[in-house]
Short mmCIF file of C-alpha atoms in Angstrom, two decimals:
data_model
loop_
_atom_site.label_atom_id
_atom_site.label_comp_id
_atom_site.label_asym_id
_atom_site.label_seq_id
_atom_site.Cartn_x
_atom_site.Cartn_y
_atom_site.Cartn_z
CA UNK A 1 -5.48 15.22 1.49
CA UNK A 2 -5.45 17.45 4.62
CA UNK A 3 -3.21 15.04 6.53
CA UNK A 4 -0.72 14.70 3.59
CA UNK A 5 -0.75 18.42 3.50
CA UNK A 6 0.27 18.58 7.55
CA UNK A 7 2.49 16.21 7.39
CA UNK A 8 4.00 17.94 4.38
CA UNK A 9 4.09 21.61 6.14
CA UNK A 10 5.35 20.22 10.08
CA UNK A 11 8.48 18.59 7.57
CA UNK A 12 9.01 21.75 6.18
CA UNK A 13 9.07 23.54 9.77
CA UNK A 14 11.93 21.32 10.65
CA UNK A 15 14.10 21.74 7.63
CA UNK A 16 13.18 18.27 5.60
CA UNK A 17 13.70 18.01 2.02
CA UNK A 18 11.21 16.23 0.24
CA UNK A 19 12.82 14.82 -3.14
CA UNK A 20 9.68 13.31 -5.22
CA UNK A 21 10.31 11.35 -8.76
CA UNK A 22 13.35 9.55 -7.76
CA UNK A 23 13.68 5.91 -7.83
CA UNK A 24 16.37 4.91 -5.51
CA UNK A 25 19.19 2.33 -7.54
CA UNK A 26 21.68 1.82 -4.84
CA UNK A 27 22.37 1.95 -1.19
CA UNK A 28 25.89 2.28 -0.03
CA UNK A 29 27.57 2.51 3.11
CA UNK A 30 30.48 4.70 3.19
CA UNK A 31 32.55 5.49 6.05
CA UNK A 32 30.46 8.74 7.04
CA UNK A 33 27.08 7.09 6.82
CA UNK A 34 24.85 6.18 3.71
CA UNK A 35 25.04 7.53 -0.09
CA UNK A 36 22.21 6.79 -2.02
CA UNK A 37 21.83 7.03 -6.14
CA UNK A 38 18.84 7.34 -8.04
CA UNK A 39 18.12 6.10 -11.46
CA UNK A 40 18.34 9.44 -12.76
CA UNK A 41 22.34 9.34 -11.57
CA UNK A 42 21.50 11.46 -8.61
CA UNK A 43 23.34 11.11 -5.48
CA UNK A 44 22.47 11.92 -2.03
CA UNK A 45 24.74 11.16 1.58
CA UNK A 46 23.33 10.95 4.76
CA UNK A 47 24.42 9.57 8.38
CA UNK A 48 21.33 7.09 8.36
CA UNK A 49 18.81 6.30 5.94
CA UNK A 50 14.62 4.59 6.42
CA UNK A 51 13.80 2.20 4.01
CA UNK A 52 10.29 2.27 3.34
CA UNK A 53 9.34 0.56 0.37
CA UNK A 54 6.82 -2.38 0.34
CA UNK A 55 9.03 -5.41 0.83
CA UNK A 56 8.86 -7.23 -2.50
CA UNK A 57 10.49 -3.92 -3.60
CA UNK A 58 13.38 -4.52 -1.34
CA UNK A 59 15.37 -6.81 -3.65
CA UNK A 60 15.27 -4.08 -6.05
CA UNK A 61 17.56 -1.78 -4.33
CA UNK A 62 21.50 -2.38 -4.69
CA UNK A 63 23.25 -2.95 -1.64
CA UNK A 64 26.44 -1.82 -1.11
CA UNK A 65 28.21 -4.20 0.60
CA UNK A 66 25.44 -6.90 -0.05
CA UNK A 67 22.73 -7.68 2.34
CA UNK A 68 21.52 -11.19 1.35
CA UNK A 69 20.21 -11.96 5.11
CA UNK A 70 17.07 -8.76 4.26
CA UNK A 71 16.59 -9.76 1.24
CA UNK A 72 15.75 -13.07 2.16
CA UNK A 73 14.06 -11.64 5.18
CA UNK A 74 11.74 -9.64 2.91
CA UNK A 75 11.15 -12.96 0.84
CA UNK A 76 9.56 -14.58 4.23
CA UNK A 77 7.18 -12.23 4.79
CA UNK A 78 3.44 -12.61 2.92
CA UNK A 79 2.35 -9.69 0.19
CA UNK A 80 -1.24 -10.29 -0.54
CA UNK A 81 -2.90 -8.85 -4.22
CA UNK A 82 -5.43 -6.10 -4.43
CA UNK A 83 -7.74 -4.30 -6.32
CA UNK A 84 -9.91 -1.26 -4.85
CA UNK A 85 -12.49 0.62 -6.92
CA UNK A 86 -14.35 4.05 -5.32
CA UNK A 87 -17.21 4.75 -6.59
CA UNK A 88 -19.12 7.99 -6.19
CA UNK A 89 -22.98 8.24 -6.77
CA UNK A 90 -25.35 11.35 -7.20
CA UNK A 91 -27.83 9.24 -4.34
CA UNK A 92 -27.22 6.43 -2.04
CA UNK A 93 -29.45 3.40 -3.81
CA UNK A 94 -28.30 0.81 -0.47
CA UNK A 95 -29.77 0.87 2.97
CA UNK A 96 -28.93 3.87 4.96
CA UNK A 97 -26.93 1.52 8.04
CA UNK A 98 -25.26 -0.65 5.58
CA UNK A 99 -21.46 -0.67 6.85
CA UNK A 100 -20.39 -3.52 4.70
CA UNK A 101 -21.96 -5.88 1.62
CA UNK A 102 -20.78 -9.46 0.61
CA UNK A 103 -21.83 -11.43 -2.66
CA UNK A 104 -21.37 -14.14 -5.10
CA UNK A 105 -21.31 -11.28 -7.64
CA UNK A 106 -17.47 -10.98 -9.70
CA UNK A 107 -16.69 -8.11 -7.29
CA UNK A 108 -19.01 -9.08 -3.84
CA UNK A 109 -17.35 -7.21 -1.26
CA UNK A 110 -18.25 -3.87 -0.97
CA UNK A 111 -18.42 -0.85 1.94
CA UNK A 112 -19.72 2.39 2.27
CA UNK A 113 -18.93 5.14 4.29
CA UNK A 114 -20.88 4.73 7.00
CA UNK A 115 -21.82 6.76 9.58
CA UNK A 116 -20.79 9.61 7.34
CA UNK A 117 -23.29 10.18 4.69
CA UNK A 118 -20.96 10.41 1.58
CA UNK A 119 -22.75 8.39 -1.68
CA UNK A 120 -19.26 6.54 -1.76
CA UNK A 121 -19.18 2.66 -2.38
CA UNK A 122 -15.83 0.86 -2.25
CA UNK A 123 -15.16 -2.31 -4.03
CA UNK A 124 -12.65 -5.13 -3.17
CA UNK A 125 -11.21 -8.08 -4.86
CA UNK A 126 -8.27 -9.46 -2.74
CA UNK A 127 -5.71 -12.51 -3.17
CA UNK A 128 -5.46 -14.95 -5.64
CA UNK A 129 -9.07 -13.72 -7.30
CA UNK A 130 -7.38 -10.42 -8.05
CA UNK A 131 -4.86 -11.82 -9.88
CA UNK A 132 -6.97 -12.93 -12.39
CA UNK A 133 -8.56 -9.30 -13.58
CA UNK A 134 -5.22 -7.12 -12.95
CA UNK A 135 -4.86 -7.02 -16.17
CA UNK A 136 -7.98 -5.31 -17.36
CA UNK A 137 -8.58 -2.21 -17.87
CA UNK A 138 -9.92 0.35 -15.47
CA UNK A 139 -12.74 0.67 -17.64
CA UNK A 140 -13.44 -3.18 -17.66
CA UNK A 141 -13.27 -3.09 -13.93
CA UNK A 142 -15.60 -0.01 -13.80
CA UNK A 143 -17.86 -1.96 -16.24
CA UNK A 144 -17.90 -5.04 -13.87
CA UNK A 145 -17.78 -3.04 -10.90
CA UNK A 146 -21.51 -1.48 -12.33
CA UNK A 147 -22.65 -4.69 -13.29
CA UNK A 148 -21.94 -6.49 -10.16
CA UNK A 149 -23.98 -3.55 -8.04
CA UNK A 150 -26.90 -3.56 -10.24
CA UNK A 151 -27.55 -7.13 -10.14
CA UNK A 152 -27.01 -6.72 -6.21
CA UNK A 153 -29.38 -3.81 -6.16
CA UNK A 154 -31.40 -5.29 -9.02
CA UNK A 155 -30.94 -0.99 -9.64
CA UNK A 156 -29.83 0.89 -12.43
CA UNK A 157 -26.71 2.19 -11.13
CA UNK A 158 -24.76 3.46 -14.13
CA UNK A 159 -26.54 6.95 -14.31
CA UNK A 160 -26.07 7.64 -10.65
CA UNK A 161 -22.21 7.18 -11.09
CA UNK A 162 -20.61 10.60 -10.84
CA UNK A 163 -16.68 9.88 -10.42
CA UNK A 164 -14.42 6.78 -10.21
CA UNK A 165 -11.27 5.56 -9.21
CA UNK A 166 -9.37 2.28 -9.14
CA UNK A 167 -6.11 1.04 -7.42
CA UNK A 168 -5.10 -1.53 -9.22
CA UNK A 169 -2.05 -2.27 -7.39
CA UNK A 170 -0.73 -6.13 -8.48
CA UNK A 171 0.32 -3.84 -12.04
CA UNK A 172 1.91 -1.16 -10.08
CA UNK A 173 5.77 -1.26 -9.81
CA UNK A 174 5.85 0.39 -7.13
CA UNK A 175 3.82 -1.62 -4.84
CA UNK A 176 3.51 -5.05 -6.59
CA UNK A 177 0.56 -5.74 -4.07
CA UNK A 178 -1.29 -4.19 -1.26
CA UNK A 179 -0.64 -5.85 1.99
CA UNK A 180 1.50 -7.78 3.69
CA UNK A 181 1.22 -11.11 5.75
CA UNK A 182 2.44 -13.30 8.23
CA UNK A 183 3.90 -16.75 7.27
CA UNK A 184 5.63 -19.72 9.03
CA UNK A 185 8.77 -18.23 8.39
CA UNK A 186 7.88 -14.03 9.36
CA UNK A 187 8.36 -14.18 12.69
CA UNK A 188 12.23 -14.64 11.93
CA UNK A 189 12.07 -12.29 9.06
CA UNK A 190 10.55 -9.58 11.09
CA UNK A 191 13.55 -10.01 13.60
CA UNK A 192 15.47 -9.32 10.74
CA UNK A 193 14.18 -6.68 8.66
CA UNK A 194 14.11 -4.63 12.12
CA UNK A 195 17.56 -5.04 13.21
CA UNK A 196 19.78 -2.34 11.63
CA UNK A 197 22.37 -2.63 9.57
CA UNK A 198 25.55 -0.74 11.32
CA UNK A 199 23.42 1.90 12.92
CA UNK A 200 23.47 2.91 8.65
CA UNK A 201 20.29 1.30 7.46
CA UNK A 202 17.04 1.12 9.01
CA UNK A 203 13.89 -0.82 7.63
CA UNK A 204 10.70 0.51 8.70
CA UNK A 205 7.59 -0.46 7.11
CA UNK A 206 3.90 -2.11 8.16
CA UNK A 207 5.56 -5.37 6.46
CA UNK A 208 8.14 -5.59 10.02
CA UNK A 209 5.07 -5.36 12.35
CA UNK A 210 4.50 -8.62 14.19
CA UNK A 211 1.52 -7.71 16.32
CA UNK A 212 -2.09 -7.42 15.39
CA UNK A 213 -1.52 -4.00 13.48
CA UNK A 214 0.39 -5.53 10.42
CA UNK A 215 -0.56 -4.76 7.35
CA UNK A 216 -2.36 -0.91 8.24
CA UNK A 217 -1.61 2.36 8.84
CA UNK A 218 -0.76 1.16 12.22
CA UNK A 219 1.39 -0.89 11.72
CA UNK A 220 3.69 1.27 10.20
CA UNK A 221 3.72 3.37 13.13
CA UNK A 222 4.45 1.11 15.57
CA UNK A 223 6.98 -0.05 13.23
CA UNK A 224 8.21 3.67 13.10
CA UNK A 225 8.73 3.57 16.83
CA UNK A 226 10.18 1.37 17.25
CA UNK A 227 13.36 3.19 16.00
CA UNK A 228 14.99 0.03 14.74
CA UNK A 229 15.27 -2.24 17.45
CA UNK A 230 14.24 -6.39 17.22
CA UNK A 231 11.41 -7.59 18.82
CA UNK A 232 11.41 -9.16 22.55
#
């Protein structure tokens, strides 16, 4: 998208090196700073490193020495299950104001794009009930996606659909959920997570965002600006 893309070019201006297709194995601190080596035996140094990754991915990267106290940090703090599926119509078939739709239908959340005019419908299953259809196909989900609207709309919506897309993110290794959340024991683990490690490693993510903004876009800002340092 257009903000990807100026994000992408401003990094450019300033001499980053974006490195895409690389899973990161191992963090080590060295003397100098960091060195980093990907699964494809690829290694990279650096004075500091931002790690980024959704926290139940933390305990996947080798620390070297070992950092047991973020890993268990990471462990405190809540990562909720998700599935999203965009659907695009040729015609809007639901009230012109409608913002957002609930149901007792198998997906009964839904929202458009409201005040923009876009024939875009978004579904959501979240938590626990997601859980129990990750493992379907996208094509099952579109199928119950389709059936769930048209018994909403008592509507035909099939041959309005022109494109689809679904994030299906409790399957995706990368992610292994879609949001995080706050438990008894977060408000430790965000002190944690946000405290560096030797002025080396740095954890930045929406996941170490105590305030109201956890979990969004947001989040990981204020998380970002925080430039490493604990919470008051």
């Amino acid at each position: 998208g257009k903000v990807l893309e100026d994000l992408q070019s401003e990094c450019r201006k300033n001499g980053v090196q974006i490195i895409l297709n690389q899973q990161v194995e191992q963090v080590e601190q060295t003397a100098d700073g960091v060195r980093v080596q990907t699964q494809i035996e690829e290694t990279y140094e650096t004075g500091k490193i931002i790690i980024t990754v959704p926290v139940p991915l933390v305990s996947h990267i080798k620390f070297v020495p070992e950092l047991p106290e973020k890993i268990a940090a990471a462990e405190n703090i809540g990562f909720g299950q998700a599935i999203k599926i965009v659907l695009r119509f040729s015609e809007k078939f639901w009230p012109v104001r409608m913002s957002f739709l609930f149901s007792e239908e198998q997906i009964g959340t839904w929202w458009t794009q409201y005040p923009k005019p876009d024939p875009i419908l978004v579904g959501w299953l979240a938590g626990p009930k997601a859980l129990g259809y990750k493992d379907k196909s996208n094509e099952e989900l579109l199928e119950i996606a389709q059936q769930s609207l048209e018994k909403i709309f008592k509507d035909e919506v099939r041959n309005k659909l022109v494109a689809y897309k679904v994030n299906n993110w409790p399957i995706d290794k990368f992610a292994q959920g879609a949001y995080s959340y706050s438990k008894p024991e977060s408000k430790k683990a965000y002190r944690q997570l946000r405290t560096p490690v030797a002025n080396k490693i740095y954890f930045a993510c929406e996941a170490v965002c105590q305030e109201k903004e956890t979990a969004t876009v947001e989040g990981a800002l204020v998380a970002a600006l925080l430039d490493g340092r604990p919470p008051s």
